[in-house]
N, CA and C of each residue as an Amber inpcrd file, in Angstrom:
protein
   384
   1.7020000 -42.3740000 -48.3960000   1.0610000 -42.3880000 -47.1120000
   0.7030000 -40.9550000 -46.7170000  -0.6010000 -40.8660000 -46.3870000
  -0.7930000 -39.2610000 -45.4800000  -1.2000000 -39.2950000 -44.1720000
  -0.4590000 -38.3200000 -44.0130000  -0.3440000 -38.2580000 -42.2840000
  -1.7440000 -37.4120000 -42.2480000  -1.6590000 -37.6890000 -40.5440000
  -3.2620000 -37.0340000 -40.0640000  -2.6680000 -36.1500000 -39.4830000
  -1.8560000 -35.0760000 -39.8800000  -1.6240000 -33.7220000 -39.4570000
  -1.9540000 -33.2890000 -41.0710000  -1.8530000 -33.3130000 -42.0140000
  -1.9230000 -32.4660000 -43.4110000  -3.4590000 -32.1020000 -43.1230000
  -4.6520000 -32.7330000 -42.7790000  -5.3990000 -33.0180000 -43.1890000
  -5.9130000 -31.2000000 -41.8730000  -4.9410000 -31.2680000 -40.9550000
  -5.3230000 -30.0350000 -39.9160000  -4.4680000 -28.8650000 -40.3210000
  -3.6760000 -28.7740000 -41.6940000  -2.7570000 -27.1180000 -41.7600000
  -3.7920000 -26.8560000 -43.1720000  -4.8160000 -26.0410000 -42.1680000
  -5.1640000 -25.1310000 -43.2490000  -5.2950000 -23.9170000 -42.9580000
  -4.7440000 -23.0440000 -43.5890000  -4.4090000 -21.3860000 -43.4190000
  -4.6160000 -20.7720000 -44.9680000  -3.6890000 -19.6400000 -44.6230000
  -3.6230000 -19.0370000 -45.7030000  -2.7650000 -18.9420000 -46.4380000
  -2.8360000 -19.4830000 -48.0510000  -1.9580000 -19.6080000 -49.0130000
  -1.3530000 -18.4480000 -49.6150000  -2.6110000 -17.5700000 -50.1770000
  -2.1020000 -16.5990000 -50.8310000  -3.1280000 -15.3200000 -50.8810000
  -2.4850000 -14.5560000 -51.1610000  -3.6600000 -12.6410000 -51.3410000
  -3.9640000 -12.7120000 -52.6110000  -5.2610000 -12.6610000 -52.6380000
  -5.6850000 -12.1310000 -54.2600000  -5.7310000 -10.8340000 -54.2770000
  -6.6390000 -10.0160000 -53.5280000  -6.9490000  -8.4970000 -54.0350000
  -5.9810000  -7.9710000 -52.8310000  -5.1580000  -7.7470000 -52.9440000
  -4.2870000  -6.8690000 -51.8770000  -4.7470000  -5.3510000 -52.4580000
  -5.0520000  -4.6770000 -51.1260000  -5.1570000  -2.9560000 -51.7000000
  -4.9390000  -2.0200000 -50.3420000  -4.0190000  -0.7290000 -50.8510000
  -3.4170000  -0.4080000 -49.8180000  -3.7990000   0.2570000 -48.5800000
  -5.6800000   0.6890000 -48.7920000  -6.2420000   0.6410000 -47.4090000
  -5.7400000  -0.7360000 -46.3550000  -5.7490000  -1.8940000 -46.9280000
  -5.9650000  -3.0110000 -46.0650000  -4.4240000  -2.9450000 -45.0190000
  -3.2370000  -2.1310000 -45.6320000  -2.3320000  -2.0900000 -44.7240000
  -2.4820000  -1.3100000 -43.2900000  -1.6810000  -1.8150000 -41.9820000
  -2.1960000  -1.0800000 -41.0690000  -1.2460000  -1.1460000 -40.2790000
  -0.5780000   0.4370000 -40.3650000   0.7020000   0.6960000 -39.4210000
   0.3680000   1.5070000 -38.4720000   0.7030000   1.4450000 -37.4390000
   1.2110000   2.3490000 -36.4140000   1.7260000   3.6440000 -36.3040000
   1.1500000   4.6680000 -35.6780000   1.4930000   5.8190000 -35.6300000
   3.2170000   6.2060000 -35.6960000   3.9980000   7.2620000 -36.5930000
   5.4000000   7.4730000 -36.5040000   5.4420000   7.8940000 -35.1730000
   5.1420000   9.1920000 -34.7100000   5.1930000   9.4680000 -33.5440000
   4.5060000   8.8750000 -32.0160000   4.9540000   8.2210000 -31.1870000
   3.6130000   7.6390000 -29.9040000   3.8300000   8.7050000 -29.2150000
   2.8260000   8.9320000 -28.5660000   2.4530000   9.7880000 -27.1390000
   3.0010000   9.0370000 -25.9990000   3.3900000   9.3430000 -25.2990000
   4.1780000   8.4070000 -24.4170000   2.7800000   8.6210000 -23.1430000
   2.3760000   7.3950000 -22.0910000   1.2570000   7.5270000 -21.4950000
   1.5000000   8.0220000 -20.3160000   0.8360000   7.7780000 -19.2070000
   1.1120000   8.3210000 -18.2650000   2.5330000   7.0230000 -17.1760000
   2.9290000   7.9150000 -16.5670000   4.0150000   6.8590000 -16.2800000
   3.4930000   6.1950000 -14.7590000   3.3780000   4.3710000 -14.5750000
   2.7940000   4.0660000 -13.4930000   4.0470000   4.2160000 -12.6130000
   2.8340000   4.8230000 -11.7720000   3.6480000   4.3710000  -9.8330000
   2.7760000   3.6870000  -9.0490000   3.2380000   3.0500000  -8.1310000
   2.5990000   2.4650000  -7.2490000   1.9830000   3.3240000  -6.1630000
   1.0820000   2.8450000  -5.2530000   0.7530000   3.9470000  -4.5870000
   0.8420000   2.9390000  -3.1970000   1.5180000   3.6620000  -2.2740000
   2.0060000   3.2390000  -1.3070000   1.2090000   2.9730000  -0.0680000
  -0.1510000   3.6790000   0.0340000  -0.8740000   3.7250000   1.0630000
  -1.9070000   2.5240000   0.9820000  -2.3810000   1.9900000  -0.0390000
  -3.4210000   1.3310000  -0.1780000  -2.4650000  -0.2510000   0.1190000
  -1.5870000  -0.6830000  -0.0110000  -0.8630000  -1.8830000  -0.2600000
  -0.7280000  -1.6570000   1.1630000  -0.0500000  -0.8020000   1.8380000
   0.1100000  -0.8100000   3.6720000  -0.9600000  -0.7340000   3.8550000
  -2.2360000  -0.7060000   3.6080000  -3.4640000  -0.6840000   4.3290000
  -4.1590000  -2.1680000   4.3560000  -3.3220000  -2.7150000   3.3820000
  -3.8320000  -4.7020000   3.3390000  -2.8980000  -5.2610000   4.0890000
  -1.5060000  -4.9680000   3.4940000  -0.4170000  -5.5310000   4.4310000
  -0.4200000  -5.3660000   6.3080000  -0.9510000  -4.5090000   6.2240000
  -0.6080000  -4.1470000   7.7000000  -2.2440000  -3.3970000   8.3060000
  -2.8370000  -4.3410000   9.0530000  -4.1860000  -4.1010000   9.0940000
  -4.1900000  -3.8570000  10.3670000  -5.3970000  -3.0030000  10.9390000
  -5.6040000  -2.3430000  12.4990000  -6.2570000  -3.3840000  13.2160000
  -5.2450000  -3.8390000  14.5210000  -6.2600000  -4.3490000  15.6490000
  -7.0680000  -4.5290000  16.2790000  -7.9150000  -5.1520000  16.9050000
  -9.0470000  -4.7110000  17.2470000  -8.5540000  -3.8760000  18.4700000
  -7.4970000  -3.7600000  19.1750000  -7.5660000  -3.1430000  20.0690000
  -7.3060000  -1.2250000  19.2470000  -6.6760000  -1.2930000  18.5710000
  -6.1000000  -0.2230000  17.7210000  -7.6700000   0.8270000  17.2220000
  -8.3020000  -0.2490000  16.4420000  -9.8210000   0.4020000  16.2200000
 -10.6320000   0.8770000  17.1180000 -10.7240000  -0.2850000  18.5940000
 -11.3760000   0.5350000  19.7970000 -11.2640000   1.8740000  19.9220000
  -9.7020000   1.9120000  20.2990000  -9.1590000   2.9480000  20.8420000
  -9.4360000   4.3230000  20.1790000  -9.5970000   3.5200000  18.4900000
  -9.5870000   4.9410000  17.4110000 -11.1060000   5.5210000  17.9600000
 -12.2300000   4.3580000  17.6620000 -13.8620000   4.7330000  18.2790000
 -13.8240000   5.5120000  20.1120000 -12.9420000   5.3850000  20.4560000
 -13.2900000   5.7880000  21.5930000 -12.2970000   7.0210000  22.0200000
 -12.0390000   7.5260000  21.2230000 -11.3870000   8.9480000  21.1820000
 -10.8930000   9.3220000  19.7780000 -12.2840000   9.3500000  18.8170000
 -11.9030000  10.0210000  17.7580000 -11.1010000  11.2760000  17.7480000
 -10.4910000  11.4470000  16.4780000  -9.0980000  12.7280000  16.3300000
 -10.2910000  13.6840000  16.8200000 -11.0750000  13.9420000  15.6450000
 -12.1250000  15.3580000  15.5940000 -12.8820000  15.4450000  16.5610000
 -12.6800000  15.0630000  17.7230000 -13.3870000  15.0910000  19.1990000
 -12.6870000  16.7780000  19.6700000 -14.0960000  17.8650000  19.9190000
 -13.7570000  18.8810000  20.6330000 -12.7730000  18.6110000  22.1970000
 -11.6770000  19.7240000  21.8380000 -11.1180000  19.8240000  23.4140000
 -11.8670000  19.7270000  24.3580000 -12.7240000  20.9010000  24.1440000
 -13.1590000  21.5060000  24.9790000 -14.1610000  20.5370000  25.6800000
 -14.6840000  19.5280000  25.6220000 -15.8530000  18.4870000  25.6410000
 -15.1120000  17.7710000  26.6770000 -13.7780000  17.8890000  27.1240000
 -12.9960000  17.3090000  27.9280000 -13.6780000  17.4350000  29.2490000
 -14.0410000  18.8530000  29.2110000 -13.5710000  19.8860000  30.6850000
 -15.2850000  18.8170000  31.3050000 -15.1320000  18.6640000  32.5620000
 -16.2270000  18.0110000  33.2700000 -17.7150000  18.9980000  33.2770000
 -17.1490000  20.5620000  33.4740000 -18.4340000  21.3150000  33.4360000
 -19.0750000  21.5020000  31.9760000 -18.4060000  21.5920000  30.8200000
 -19.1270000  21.3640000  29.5330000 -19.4230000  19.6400000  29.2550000
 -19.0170000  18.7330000  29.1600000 -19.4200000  17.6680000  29.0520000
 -20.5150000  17.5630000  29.9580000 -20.6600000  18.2960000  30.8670000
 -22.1620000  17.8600000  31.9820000 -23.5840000  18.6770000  31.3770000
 -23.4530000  20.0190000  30.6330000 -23.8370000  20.9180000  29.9440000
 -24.0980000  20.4100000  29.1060000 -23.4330000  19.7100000  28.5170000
 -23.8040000  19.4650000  27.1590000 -24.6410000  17.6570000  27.2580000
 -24.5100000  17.1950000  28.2820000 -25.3340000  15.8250000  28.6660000
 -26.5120000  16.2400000  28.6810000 -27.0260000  17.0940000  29.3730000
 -28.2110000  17.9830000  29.9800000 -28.7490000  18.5770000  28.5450000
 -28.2520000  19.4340000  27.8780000 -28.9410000  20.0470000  26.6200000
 -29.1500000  18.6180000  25.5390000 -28.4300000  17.3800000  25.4910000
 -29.1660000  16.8190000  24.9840000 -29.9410000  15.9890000  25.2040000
 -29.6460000  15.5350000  26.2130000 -31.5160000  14.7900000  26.8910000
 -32.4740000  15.4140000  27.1030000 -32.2910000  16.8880000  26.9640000
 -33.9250000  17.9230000  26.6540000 -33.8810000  17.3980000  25.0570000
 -32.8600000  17.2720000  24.2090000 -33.3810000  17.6110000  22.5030000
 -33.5660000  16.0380000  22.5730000 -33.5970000  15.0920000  23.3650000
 -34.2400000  13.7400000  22.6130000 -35.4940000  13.6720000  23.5030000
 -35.6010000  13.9990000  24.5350000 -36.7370000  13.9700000  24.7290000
 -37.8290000  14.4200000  23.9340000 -37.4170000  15.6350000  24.0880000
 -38.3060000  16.9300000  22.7180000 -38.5220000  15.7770000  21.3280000
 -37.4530000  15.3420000  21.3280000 -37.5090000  14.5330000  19.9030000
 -38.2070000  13.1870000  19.9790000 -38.2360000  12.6160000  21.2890000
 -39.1320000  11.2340000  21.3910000 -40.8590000  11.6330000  21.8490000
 -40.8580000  13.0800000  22.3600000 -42.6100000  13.2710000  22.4620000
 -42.8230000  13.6520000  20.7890000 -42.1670000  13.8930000  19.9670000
 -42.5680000  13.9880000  18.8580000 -42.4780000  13.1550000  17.0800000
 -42.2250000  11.9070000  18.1850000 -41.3670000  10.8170000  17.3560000
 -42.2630000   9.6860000  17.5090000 -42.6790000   8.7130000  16.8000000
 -43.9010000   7.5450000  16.8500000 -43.0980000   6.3970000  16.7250000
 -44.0990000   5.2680000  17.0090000 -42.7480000   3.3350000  17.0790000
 -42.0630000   3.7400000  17.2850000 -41.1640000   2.8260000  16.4030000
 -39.9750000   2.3300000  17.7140000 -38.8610000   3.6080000  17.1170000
 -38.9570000   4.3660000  16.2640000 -38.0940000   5.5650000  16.8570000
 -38.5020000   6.3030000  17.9100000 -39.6380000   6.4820000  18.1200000
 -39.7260000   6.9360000  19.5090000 -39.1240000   6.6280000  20.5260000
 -39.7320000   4.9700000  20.1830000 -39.1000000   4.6430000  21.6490000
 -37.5420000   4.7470000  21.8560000 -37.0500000   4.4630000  20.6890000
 -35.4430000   4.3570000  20.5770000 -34.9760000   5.8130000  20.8540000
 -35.7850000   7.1770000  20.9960000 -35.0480000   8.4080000  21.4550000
 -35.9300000   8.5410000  22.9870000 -36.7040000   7.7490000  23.3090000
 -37.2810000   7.7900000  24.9730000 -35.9790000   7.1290000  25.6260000
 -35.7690000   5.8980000  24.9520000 -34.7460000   5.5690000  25.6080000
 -32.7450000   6.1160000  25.8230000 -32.7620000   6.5060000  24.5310000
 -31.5260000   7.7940000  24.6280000 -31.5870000   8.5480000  25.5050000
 -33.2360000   9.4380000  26.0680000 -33.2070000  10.8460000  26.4540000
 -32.9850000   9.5970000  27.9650000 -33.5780000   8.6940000  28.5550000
 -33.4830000   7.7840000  29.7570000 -32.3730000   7.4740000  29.8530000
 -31.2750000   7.2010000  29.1530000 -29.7680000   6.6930000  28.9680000
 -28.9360000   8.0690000  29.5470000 -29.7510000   9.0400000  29.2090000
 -29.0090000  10.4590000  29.4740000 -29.1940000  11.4150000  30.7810000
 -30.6120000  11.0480000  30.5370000 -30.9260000  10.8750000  32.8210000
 -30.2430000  10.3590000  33.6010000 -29.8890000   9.0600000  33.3360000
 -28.8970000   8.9830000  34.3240000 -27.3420000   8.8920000  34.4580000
 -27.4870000   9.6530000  33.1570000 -25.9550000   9.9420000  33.4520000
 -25.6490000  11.5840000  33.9400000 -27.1330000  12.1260000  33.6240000
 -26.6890000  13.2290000  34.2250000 -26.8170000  13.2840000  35.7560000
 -27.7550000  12.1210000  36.2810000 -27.9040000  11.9320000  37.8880000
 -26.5010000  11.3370000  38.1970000 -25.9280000  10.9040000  37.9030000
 -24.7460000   9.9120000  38.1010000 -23.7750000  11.5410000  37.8930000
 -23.9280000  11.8880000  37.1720000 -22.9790000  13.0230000  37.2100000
 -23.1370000  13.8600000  38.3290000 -24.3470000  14.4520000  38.5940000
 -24.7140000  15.2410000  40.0290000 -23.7170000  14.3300000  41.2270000
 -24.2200000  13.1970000  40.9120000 -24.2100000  12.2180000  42.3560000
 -22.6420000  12.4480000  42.6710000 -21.6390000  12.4120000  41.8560000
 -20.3720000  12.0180000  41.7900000 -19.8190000  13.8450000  42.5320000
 -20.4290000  14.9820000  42.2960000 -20.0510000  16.1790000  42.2070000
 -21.0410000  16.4490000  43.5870000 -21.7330000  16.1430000  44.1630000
 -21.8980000  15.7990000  45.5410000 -20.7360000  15.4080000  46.5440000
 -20.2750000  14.0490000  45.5520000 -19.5490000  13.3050000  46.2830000
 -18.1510000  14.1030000  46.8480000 -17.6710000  14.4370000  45.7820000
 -16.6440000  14.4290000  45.6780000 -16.7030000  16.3670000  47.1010000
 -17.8400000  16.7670000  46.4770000 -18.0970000  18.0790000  47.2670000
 -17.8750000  17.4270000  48.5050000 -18.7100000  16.6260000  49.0710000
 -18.4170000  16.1810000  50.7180000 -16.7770000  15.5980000  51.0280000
 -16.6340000  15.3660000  50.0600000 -15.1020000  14.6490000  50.7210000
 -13.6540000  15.9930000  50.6070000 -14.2700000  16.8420000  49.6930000
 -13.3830000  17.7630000  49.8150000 -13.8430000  18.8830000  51.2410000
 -15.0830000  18.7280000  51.5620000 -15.1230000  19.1720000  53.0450000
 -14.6480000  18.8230000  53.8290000 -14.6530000  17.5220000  54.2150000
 -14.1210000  16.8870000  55.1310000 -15.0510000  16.3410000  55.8920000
């Protein structure tokens, strides 16, 4: 009787031309590779992800924000010098980038009127 497994072992019986290129060992000495570590920051950066309140906060007082941009009289200075450079930049700007720096240098008008207005204000009430 033959089984229907004989009919599936076919391999290899035997070497005819053995020759001693065909052997293939491994280096005596290994180089040993570099040794892994884990890296600790990228795994806490999936595990433990920023809030949306956390991200606001980051956008709305970036680290690299000048001190000095604090003080009310340079932040007003510096409102003013750049709604001259977008203006300057929207009379010389066509479509809708234009319009998109007409409307910056307009966004910046009134915050510098809103800024006057407030430094008025505050002038009369410290008079009395």
């Amino acid at each position: 009787m033959v089984s229907r497994i004989d009919k599936l072992n076919v391999g290899v019986a035997g070497i005819q031309r053995w020759r001693h290129e065909d052997e293939v060992h491994l280096p005596e000495a290994r180089a040993r590779g570099p040794a892994y570590l884990p890296l600790v920051r990228p795994l806490d950066e999936i595990l433990r992800r920023e809030t949306l309140d956390e991200r606001l906060a980051r956008h709305l007082l970036p680290s690299e924000i000048d001190a000095d941009l604090m003080q009310p009289r340079v932040m007003s200075d510096t409102r003013q010098a750049l709604r001259a450079r977008m203006a300057q930049a929207a009379a010389g700007a066509e479509g809708q980038r234009g319009r998109a720096l007409a409307a910056a240098a307009d966004l910046l008008d009134v915050e510098v009127t809103l800024d006057a207005e407030i430094r008025e204000a505050l002038a009369a009430l410290l008079r009395g």
